[in-house]
Amino acid sequence: AVGHKLYGNQYRENIVEKLRKTAEHCDCLQCFFIIHSMGGGTGSGLGTFVLNLLEDEFPEVYRFVTSVYPSGEDDVITSPYNSVLAMKELNEHADCVLPIENESLFDIVNKIHQMINSGKLGSTVKPNSMVTSGAGSAKTVQEKPFDAMNNIVANLLLNLTSSARFEGSLNMDLNEISMNLVPFPRLHYLVSSLTPLYTLADVNVPSRRLDQMFSDAFSRDHQLIQADPKHSLYLACALLVRGNVQVSDLRRNIERLKPSLHFVSWNQEGWKTGLCSVPPVGHSHSLLALANNTCVKPTFIELRDRFIKLYKKKAHLHHYLHIDGMEQSCFSEAISSLSDLIEEYNELDATKGGPRTDPSRLKIAV
Amino acid sequence: MSIVTVQLGQCGNQIGHEVFNVICGDVHGAHGLCSKKENESYHDACKERFFSEEESEVPVARAVLVDMEPKVISQTLSIAARSGYWKYDDRSHFCQKQGSGNNWANGYSVHGPRHKEIIMNLVQKEAEKCDRLGGFFTIMSMAGGTGSGLGAFVTQCLRDAFPTSFILNHVIWPYGTGEVIVQNYNSVLTLSHLYQSSDALLVHENDVIHKICAQLMNIKQISFRDVNQVIAHQLGSVFQPAYTAEGGLRYSRNPLGDLMETLVPHPEFKMLGLRNIPQMPENSLAYSTFSWPGLIKHLRQMLIANAKMEEGIDWQVRPPRLGFSIPSSPSTNKPLHFNTSIANLVILRGKDTHSVDLGTFQDPSLYTSWLNPQDAFNAWKTPRAFNKYEKSASLVSNSQFLLKPLDNVVGKAWNMFASKAYIHQYTKFGIEEEDFLDSFTALEQVISSYSIL
């Protein structure tokens, strides 16, 4: 509440001015990336205030939000409140949201460490190829605790924008991501995964086959939130490949993986693909998969449950309510917005595996 | 007469570049297999059609490049210039920074009107460079936002600005399993709009060309460049000079007009398919020989059985005989689908073309009843070999070739439309549900017309 209502209003002019100044440097402004966490006060409260601001001041510019969702053992007790309040804003004002969970980032970091420390012959990992490394960045910094995890998200954003920055035989721009992966305005939450996580340094070890990279993108442990897209329903899926990968490799892998994935009835072949010629530093090829999949539902349900646990007891509510502009209705609206979203996903899930009846076509008088 | 090519979007520009490459390479190649005089004639006719002679040492392609983002065009311009054989006019392009986001409505309703004047100015400039304008050839894909949406808009503008010129749209059908999720919507909107302004739509399907690359060209890791080169070869085989009349003394000077005249007798039927044989890896060419009777036989069966390439042709399909029931497969007893044509054009290039007998293509049972087979079938020939192939045969066909693909695309789009998925992305830019319904209706009409041939 402090972030959103108090500081938001207080610093609105300043923020708008800074934004305008920066935007003026651009020949053609296409997209804003908002990077924040949901659990805290500034990122969450002021962050979503800025989101609103961007919509008002720059209505035609896309708003991509990378949100870090709180984990179960979050040290901020009121993070469920902050997150649900922020969710309402994201529902209504963001074009696309890429949820991230610290647990997943942590698991990935561990996986890489295990690989490095396993001491298996020939398993030395190229240091700058890890998805956790900040290699290629402008300066070498001392690795702080969250650095490895944050670098994963940084690499995610790099891959997302690679087609806009480099050439390729099938470009995929940011506005195309929003167009193809958001079938209905509120269902704009995309589960992301990055592969490969590292490249082995030893050239004698055959590099993991291209096809393995595609398989990994759909596996549970490569996702950046705690979710398993393979067992839920896909509304849409995008694959952005970088490096020496051609359209035939793409096609072959889509054909191979398609049968094990469940797509919604009206989008059975819902694949968006992009080919960028330039791979990331240290790799010969890489893949970013973005899925609009009902597997985000558990994350939201958990969020809702944690919120309700606190809200039922009115715990810590007074800290929020005594801020100007903040009322009980903000809370009830926020939780109902979240519940509606969960319900939309439920409805879609209900169609999974059901009988397919194609709607009858228009009849033409002969 | 000259043809002005308009390259639209990433696909249009990538393919357009390969087309000019093929044409230029063919003209400069030493494998003409004909007299010097013939070669010179061919060279001149080709130059007039596609290139203009300016102060530069290399011929300049008669083309306008349009895209809503800059990377592809700048690449295309520089690669062409580096070839040393030809180049684009440095001023003949228009691009923006933003792209169309795979959104047909964005291309058609926003970028179109916004940039209409600049784009049409560029087209006008190219048209004025021609001594005589033979028409427009546009290259676009149906799946994306620029080629499809802006392409449809530009085609309309061309029709308005040049009401008596021929317009041929080359349309790329995307892979069935998706390059773009909303590709079926974009395709439906594009086709229905093009049908109103264009004279004919010449279609290439990515799936088909991909198979040709895999099975006939033996390419292991197929790239879009490989696909585009096959497409360019097929287009070149149609557009390079040919004699359109038996015993003709001069190369035809009106290629687009001739094409329309022979293939589009009725405005309801504008979908043209293209087949070209033989197709093989370049290093196998030296070891292969072909006979015209064999090529003609295969091409005819490809027409009848709707085979997409020279391998896997179903020889069981036969044209229906008057008074007899539709032939069925002996093994399954299902009626074999026979591809009925409205009009066909066969183009033969290379050795001994003068002696080829094409009588089998004039069989009335191949055609629908409302045209004389003499009018429905035409042949163009030239002794000048094309693109290193000693003998090359192309078939441009206005037939039921594209009926099934069209039906598939409309079916998938309708399925998605029924759930209203993605519609908000289009209404955002001014394309409403009624516009979709209009497009669906128009295409169902086309499907119906082709079905009852």
Short mmCIF file of C-alpha atoms in Angstrom, two decimals, chain B residues 50-401:
data_model
loop_
_atom_site.label_atom_id
_atom_site.label_comp_id
_atom_site.label_asym_id
_atom_site.label_seq_id
_atom_site.Cartn_x
_atom_site.Cartn_y
_atom_site.Cartn_z
CA PHE B 50 13.23 -7.95 -64.64
CA PHE B 51 16.09 -5.49 -64.76
CA SER B 52 16.65 -1.94 -65.69
CA GLU B 53 19.82 -0.57 -67.14
CA GLU B 54 21.00 2.35 -65.11
CA GLU B 55 24.29 4.13 -64.77
CA SER B 56 25.57 1.24 -62.66
CA GLU B 57 27.60 -1.57 -64.20
CA VAL B 58 25.30 -4.25 -62.96
CA PRO B 59 21.65 -4.63 -63.86
CA VAL B 60 19.23 -3.25 -61.29
CA ALA B 61 16.27 -5.38 -60.32
CA ARG B 62 12.87 -3.88 -60.93
CA ALA B 63 11.68 -4.30 -57.40
CA VAL B 64 10.24 -2.50 -54.42
CA LEU B 65 11.16 -3.91 -51.01
CA VAL B 66 8.74 -3.34 -48.16
CA ASP B 67 8.99 -4.46 -44.57
CA MET B 68 7.96 -3.08 -41.22
CA GLU B 69 11.31 -3.82 -39.64
CA PRO B 70 14.74 -3.06 -41.02
CA LYS B 71 16.92 -6.15 -40.58
CA VAL B 72 15.76 -8.28 -43.49
CA ILE B 73 15.76 -5.52 -46.07
CA SER B 74 19.22 -4.30 -45.18
CA GLN B 75 20.51 -7.86 -45.37
CA THR B 76 18.78 -8.44 -48.70
CA LEU B 77 20.15 -5.26 -50.23
CA SER B 78 23.70 -5.92 -49.15
CA ILE B 79 23.82 -9.60 -50.16
CA ALA B 80 22.47 -8.74 -53.59
CA ALA B 81 25.00 -5.97 -54.10
CA ARG B 82 27.85 -8.23 -53.01
CA SER B 83 27.02 -10.79 -55.67
CA GLY B 84 28.48 -8.54 -58.30
CA TYR B 85 25.93 -9.72 -60.86
CA TRP B 86 22.96 -7.61 -59.99
CA LYS B 87 21.60 -5.38 -57.31
CA TYR B 88 18.54 -3.58 -56.07
CA ASP B 89 17.97 0.12 -56.49
CA ASP B 90 19.19 1.64 -53.23
CA ARG B 91 16.20 3.92 -52.99
CA SER B 92 13.56 1.38 -53.84
CA HIS B 93 12.77 0.20 -50.37
CA PHE B 94 10.66 1.17 -47.41
CA CYS B 95 10.94 -0.06 -43.87
CA GLN B 96 9.90 0.84 -40.39
CA LYS B 97 11.24 -0.24 -37.04
CA GLN B 98 8.38 -1.91 -35.32
CA GLY B 99 7.24 -4.86 -37.34
CA SER B 100 3.61 -5.89 -37.58
CA GLY B 101 3.62 -8.41 -34.77
CA ASN B 102 2.10 -11.17 -36.88
CA ASN B 103 -1.07 -9.17 -36.75
CA TRP B 104 -2.99 -8.93 -40.03
CA ALA B 105 -5.09 -6.11 -38.71
CA ASN B 106 -1.97 -4.16 -37.80
CA GLY B 107 -0.54 -4.62 -41.29
CA TYR B 108 -3.78 -3.87 -43.09
CA SER B 109 -5.49 -1.20 -41.00
CA VAL B 110 -2.55 0.61 -39.41
CA HIS B 111 0.63 0.29 -41.44
CA GLY B 112 -1.22 0.20 -44.76
CA PRO B 113 -2.98 3.54 -44.66
CA ARG B 114 -0.15 5.15 -42.72
CA HIS B 115 2.51 4.37 -45.30
CA LYS B 116 0.36 4.11 -48.43
CA GLU B 117 1.71 7.26 -50.03
CA ILE B 118 5.38 6.45 -49.62
CA ILE B 119 5.02 2.88 -50.77
CA MET B 120 2.92 3.76 -53.80
CA ASN B 121 5.42 6.47 -54.71
CA LEU B 122 8.17 3.87 -54.80
CA VAL B 123 6.01 1.62 -56.95
CA GLN B 124 5.19 4.51 -59.27
CA LYS B 125 8.90 5.28 -59.66
CA GLU B 126 9.66 1.69 -60.62
CA ALA B 127 6.70 1.60 -62.97
CA GLU B 128 7.90 4.76 -64.70
CA LYS B 129 11.32 3.20 -65.28
CA CYS B 130 9.66 0.60 -67.49
CA ASP B 131 9.27 1.32 -71.18
CA ARG B 132 6.11 -0.66 -71.02
CA LEU B 133 4.63 -1.92 -67.78
CA GLY B 134 3.59 -5.56 -67.99
CA GLY B 135 2.17 -5.79 -64.52
CA PHE B 136 3.01 -6.50 -60.90
CA PHE B 137 4.30 -9.56 -59.15
CA THR B 138 3.98 -9.46 -55.37
CA ILE B 139 5.65 -11.94 -53.04
CA MET B 140 4.30 -12.49 -49.55
CA SER B 141 3.57 -15.05 -46.91
CA MET B 142 0.10 -15.54 -45.50
CA ALA B 143 1.16 -16.37 -41.98
CA GLY B 144 2.72 -13.21 -40.66
CA GLY B 145 1.55 -9.64 -40.30
CA THR B 146 3.36 -7.53 -42.86
CA GLY B 147 3.38 -9.78 -45.92
CA SER B 148 -0.19 -10.81 -45.30
CA GLY B 149 -1.91 -7.71 -43.94
CA LEU B 150 0.13 -4.95 -45.50
CA GLY B 151 0.44 -7.11 -48.62
CA ALA B 152 -3.33 -7.32 -48.97
CA PHE B 153 -3.60 -3.57 -48.54
CA VAL B 154 -0.85 -2.83 -51.06
CA THR B 155 -2.45 -5.17 -53.59
CA GLN B 156 -5.66 -3.21 -53.24
CA CYS B 157 -3.77 0.04 -53.76
CA LEU B 158 -2.07 -1.39 -56.83
CA ARG B 159 -5.44 -2.33 -58.25
CA ASP B 160 -6.81 1.15 -57.58
CA ALA B 161 -3.79 2.96 -58.99
CA PHE B 162 -3.25 0.68 -62.00
CA PRO B 163 -6.72 -0.58 -62.93
CA THR B 164 -5.65 -2.07 -66.24
CA SER B 165 -2.39 -3.72 -65.15
CA PHE B 166 -2.04 -7.38 -64.35
CA ILE B 167 -1.42 -8.31 -60.74
CA LEU B 168 -0.09 -11.74 -59.82
CA ASN B 169 0.30 -12.51 -56.12
CA HIS B 170 2.80 -15.15 -55.12
CA VAL B 171 1.57 -16.47 -51.81
CA ILE B 172 3.46 -18.72 -49.41
CA TRP B 173 1.35 -21.17 -47.48
CA PRO B 174 2.92 -21.75 -44.05
CA TYR B 175 3.77 -25.13 -42.55
CA GLY B 176 0.67 -26.93 -41.30
CA THR B 177 2.07 -27.39 -37.81
CA GLY B 178 2.61 -23.78 -37.38
CA GLU B 179 5.12 -21.07 -37.72
CA VAL B 180 2.70 -18.59 -36.29
CA ILE B 181 -0.22 -19.48 -34.08
CA VAL B 182 -2.66 -17.11 -35.69
CA GLN B 183 -1.51 -18.06 -39.17
CA ASN B 184 -4.90 -19.46 -40.12
CA TYR B 185 -6.65 -16.23 -39.27
CA ASN B 186 -4.06 -14.26 -41.19
CA SER B 187 -4.38 -16.63 -44.13
CA VAL B 188 -8.15 -16.40 -44.29
CA LEU B 189 -8.10 -12.62 -44.14
CA THR B 190 -5.34 -12.40 -46.75
CA LEU B 191 -6.86 -14.79 -49.27
CA SER B 192 -10.31 -13.27 -49.12
CA HIS B 193 -8.97 -9.79 -49.65
CA LEU B 194 -6.51 -10.73 -52.38
CA TYR B 195 -9.26 -12.48 -54.26
CA GLN B 196 -10.96 -9.14 -54.76
CA SER B 197 -8.03 -7.18 -56.10
CA SER B 198 -5.69 -9.70 -57.64
CA ASP B 199 -5.84 -11.37 -61.04
CA ALA B 200 -4.39 -14.64 -59.83
CA LEU B 201 -2.77 -16.20 -56.79
CA LEU B 202 0.19 -18.46 -57.39
CA VAL B 203 0.69 -20.62 -54.32
CA HIS B 204 3.66 -22.43 -52.82
CA GLU B 205 3.22 -24.57 -49.73
CA ASN B 206 6.13 -24.75 -47.28
CA ASP B 207 5.31 -28.37 -46.37
CA VAL B 208 5.54 -29.42 -50.01
CA ILE B 209 8.77 -27.61 -50.74
CA HIS B 210 10.21 -28.98 -47.52
CA LYS B 211 9.50 -32.51 -48.73
CA ILE B 212 11.12 -31.74 -52.06
CA CYS B 213 14.21 -30.56 -50.21
CA ALA B 214 14.27 -33.65 -48.05
CA GLN B 215 13.44 -36.35 -50.57
CA LEU B 216 14.47 -35.04 -53.95
CA MET B 217 17.28 -32.62 -53.13
CA ASN B 218 18.71 -34.82 -50.37
CA ILE B 219 19.35 -31.92 -48.05
CA LYS B 220 19.96 -33.08 -44.49
CA GLN B 221 19.55 -29.95 -42.43
CA ILE B 222 17.02 -27.94 -44.39
CA SER B 223 17.13 -24.22 -43.89
CA PHE B 224 14.69 -21.58 -45.07
CA ARG B 225 17.33 -20.64 -47.59
CA ASP B 226 17.10 -24.12 -49.14
CA VAL B 227 13.32 -23.88 -49.25
CA ASN B 228 13.47 -20.45 -50.82
CA GLN B 229 15.93 -21.58 -53.46
CA VAL B 230 13.62 -24.37 -54.60
CA ILE B 231 10.74 -21.92 -54.75
CA ALA B 232 12.89 -19.48 -56.73
CA HIS B 233 13.84 -22.20 -59.18
CA GLN B 234 10.19 -23.08 -59.73
CA LEU B 235 9.22 -19.44 -60.21
CA GLY B 236 12.11 -18.85 -62.57
CA SER B 237 10.95 -21.77 -64.68
CA VAL B 238 7.67 -19.93 -65.20
CA PHE B 239 8.91 -16.38 -65.63
CA GLN B 240 11.96 -16.77 -67.79
CA PRO B 241 11.30 -16.01 -71.45
CA ALA B 242 9.48 -18.59 -73.55
CA TYR B 243 7.74 -18.78 -76.89
CA THR B 244 4.03 -18.77 -76.29
CA ALA B 245 2.96 -19.69 -79.79
CA GLU B 246 3.89 -22.67 -81.88
CA GLY B 247 6.47 -21.52 -84.36
CA GLY B 248 6.80 -18.23 -82.55
CA LEU B 249 9.61 -16.05 -83.75
CA ARG B 250 9.98 -13.80 -80.75
CA TYR B 251 9.94 -14.35 -77.05
CA SER B 252 6.65 -13.34 -75.53
CA ARG B 253 6.72 -9.80 -74.31
CA ASN B 254 3.71 -9.98 -72.08
CA PRO B 255 4.33 -12.81 -69.65
CA LEU B 256 1.77 -11.85 -67.01
CA GLY B 257 -0.91 -11.10 -69.54
CA ASP B 258 -0.27 -14.40 -71.29
CA LEU B 259 -0.43 -16.22 -67.99
CA MET B 260 -3.77 -14.69 -67.04
CA GLU B 261 -5.21 -15.23 -70.47
CA THR B 262 -4.39 -18.91 -70.51
CA LEU B 263 -5.15 -19.76 -66.93
CA VAL B 264 -7.84 -17.51 -65.52
CA PRO B 265 -10.90 -17.63 -67.74
CA HIS B 266 -13.28 -16.85 -64.90
CA PRO B 267 -12.76 -14.51 -61.91
CA GLU B 268 -14.16 -17.02 -59.46
CA PHE B 269 -11.19 -19.31 -60.08
CA LYS B 270 -7.89 -17.69 -59.31
CA MET B 271 -5.89 -20.28 -57.39
CA LEU B 272 -2.86 -21.49 -59.33
CA GLY B 273 -0.60 -24.33 -58.33
CA LEU B 274 2.88 -24.94 -59.67
CA ARG B 275 4.80 -28.14 -60.31
CA ASN B 276 8.27 -28.40 -61.76
CA ILE B 277 10.26 -31.48 -62.72
CA PRO B 278 12.87 -32.72 -62.53
CA GLN B 279 14.28 -31.47 -59.25
CA MET B 280 17.53 -32.83 -57.95
CA PRO B 281 20.75 -31.84 -56.23
CA GLU B 282 23.04 -29.90 -58.50
CA ASN B 283 25.85 -32.41 -58.28
CA SER B 284 23.58 -35.17 -59.56
CA LEU B 285 22.57 -33.27 -62.66
CA ALA B 286 25.62 -34.32 -64.64
CA TYR B 287 24.80 -37.98 -64.13
CA SER B 288 21.15 -37.88 -65.04
CA THR B 289 19.38 -37.98 -68.35
CA PHE B 290 15.73 -37.51 -68.98
CA SER B 291 13.41 -38.17 -71.82
CA TRP B 292 10.57 -35.88 -72.70
CA PRO B 293 7.97 -38.68 -72.94
CA GLY B 294 8.92 -39.76 -69.40
CA LEU B 295 8.76 -36.24 -68.02
CA ILE B 296 5.44 -35.52 -69.69
CA LYS B 297 3.96 -38.77 -68.46
CA HIS B 298 4.99 -37.99 -64.88
CA LEU B 299 3.81 -34.42 -65.05
CA ARG B 300 0.42 -35.48 -66.35
CA GLN B 301 -0.02 -38.04 -63.61
CA MET B 302 1.07 -35.48 -61.04
CA LEU B 303 -1.73 -33.28 -62.33
CA ILE B 304 -4.35 -35.99 -62.31
CA ALA B 305 -3.46 -37.48 -58.96
CA ASN B 306 -2.63 -34.14 -57.33
CA ALA B 307 0.88 -35.28 -56.51
CA LYS B 308 3.00 -32.58 -54.96
CA MET B 309 6.27 -33.89 -56.29
CA GLU B 310 7.78 -36.48 -58.52
CA GLU B 311 8.10 -39.14 -55.87
CA GLY B 312 5.15 -41.06 -54.46
CA ILE B 313 2.83 -40.41 -57.38
CA ASP B 314 -0.33 -42.46 -57.21
CA TRP B 315 -0.59 -44.15 -60.60
CA GLN B 316 -3.96 -45.70 -59.81
CA VAL B 317 -5.82 -42.47 -60.31
CA ARG B 318 -7.35 -42.18 -63.75
CA PRO B 319 -9.54 -39.55 -65.35
CA PRO B 320 -13.20 -40.50 -65.35
CA ARG B 321 -14.52 -41.82 -68.62
CA LEU B 322 -17.83 -40.50 -69.85
CA GLY B 323 -20.59 -42.85 -68.94
CA PHE B 324 -18.45 -44.87 -66.55
CA SER B 325 -18.49 -44.57 -62.78
CA ILE B 326 -15.66 -42.91 -60.96
CA PRO B 327 -12.71 -45.30 -60.84
CA SER B 328 -11.89 -46.74 -57.43
CA SER B 329 -8.78 -48.21 -55.94
CA PRO B 330 -8.72 -52.00 -56.44
CA SER B 331 -7.39 -52.56 -52.96
CA THR B 332 -9.60 -50.32 -50.87
CA ASN B 333 -12.54 -49.83 -53.21
CA LYS B 334 -12.63 -46.15 -52.25
CA PRO B 335 -13.11 -43.66 -55.07
CA LEU B 336 -9.77 -42.28 -56.11
CA HIS B 337 -9.80 -38.55 -55.97
CA PHE B 338 -9.23 -37.18 -59.40
CA ASN B 339 -8.00 -33.64 -59.80
CA THR B 340 -10.22 -31.74 -62.25
CA SER B 341 -8.69 -28.78 -64.02
CA ILE B 342 -10.04 -25.58 -65.39
CA ALA B 343 -6.93 -24.68 -67.34
CA ASN B 344 -3.37 -25.86 -67.56
CA LEU B 345 -0.14 -24.43 -68.85
CA VAL B 346 2.92 -26.53 -69.53
CA ILE B 347 6.29 -24.82 -70.02
CA LEU B 348 9.12 -26.80 -71.56
CA ARG B 349 12.71 -25.64 -71.55
CA GLY B 350 15.80 -27.22 -73.06
CA LYS B 351 16.88 -29.75 -75.59
CA ASP B 352 14.49 -30.98 -78.28
CA THR B 353 11.44 -29.21 -76.96
CA HIS B 354 10.09 -28.72 -80.44
CA SER B 355 9.40 -32.41 -80.87
CA VAL B 356 7.49 -33.02 -77.66
CA ASP B 357 3.98 -34.40 -77.97
CA LEU B 358 1.61 -32.91 -75.41
CA GLY B 359 -1.57 -34.51 -76.73
CA THR B 360 -2.21 -36.31 -73.45
CA PHE B 361 -2.72 -32.96 -71.76
CA GLN B 362 -5.52 -32.14 -74.13
CA ASP B 363 -7.66 -35.06 -73.05
CA PRO B 364 -11.10 -33.55 -72.41
CA SER B 365 -11.65 -35.76 -69.40
CA LEU B 366 -9.00 -33.78 -67.54
CA TYR B 367 -11.05 -30.66 -67.68
CA THR B 368 -14.33 -29.33 -66.48
CA SER B 369 -17.00 -29.31 -69.11
CA TRP B 370 -17.39 -25.61 -69.64
CA LEU B 371 -14.18 -25.02 -71.60
CA ASN B 372 -12.85 -26.48 -74.83
CA PRO B 373 -9.72 -28.49 -74.16
CA GLN B 374 -8.04 -26.52 -76.92
CA ASP B 375 -8.69 -23.38 -74.92
CA ALA B 376 -8.06 -24.96 -71.57
CA PHE B 377 -4.60 -26.19 -72.39
CA ASN B 378 -1.58 -24.20 -73.55
CA ALA B 379 2.08 -24.90 -73.99
CA TRP B 380 5.08 -22.59 -73.99
CA LYS B 381 8.48 -23.74 -75.13
CA THR B 382 12.04 -22.65 -75.54
CA PRO B 383 15.13 -24.53 -76.65
CA ARG B 384 17.13 -22.56 -74.15
CA ALA B 385 17.82 -24.71 -71.11
CA PHE B 386 17.01 -23.33 -67.67
CA ASN B 387 19.20 -23.19 -64.59
CA LYS B 388 21.53 -26.05 -65.58
CA TYR B 389 18.73 -28.54 -66.20
CA GLU B 390 19.09 -30.04 -69.66
CA LYS B 391 15.35 -30.53 -69.76
CA SER B 392 12.85 -28.87 -67.47
CA ALA B 393 9.07 -29.05 -67.46
CA SER B 394 6.73 -26.86 -65.46
CA LEU B 395 3.03 -27.09 -64.96
CA VAL B 396 0.99 -24.10 -63.85
CA SER B 397 -2.44 -25.35 -63.10
CA ASN B 398 -5.77 -23.81 -62.27
CA SER B 399 -7.32 -26.91 -60.81
CA GLN B 400 -8.39 -28.51 -57.57
CA PHE B 401 -4.73 -28.64 -56.49
#
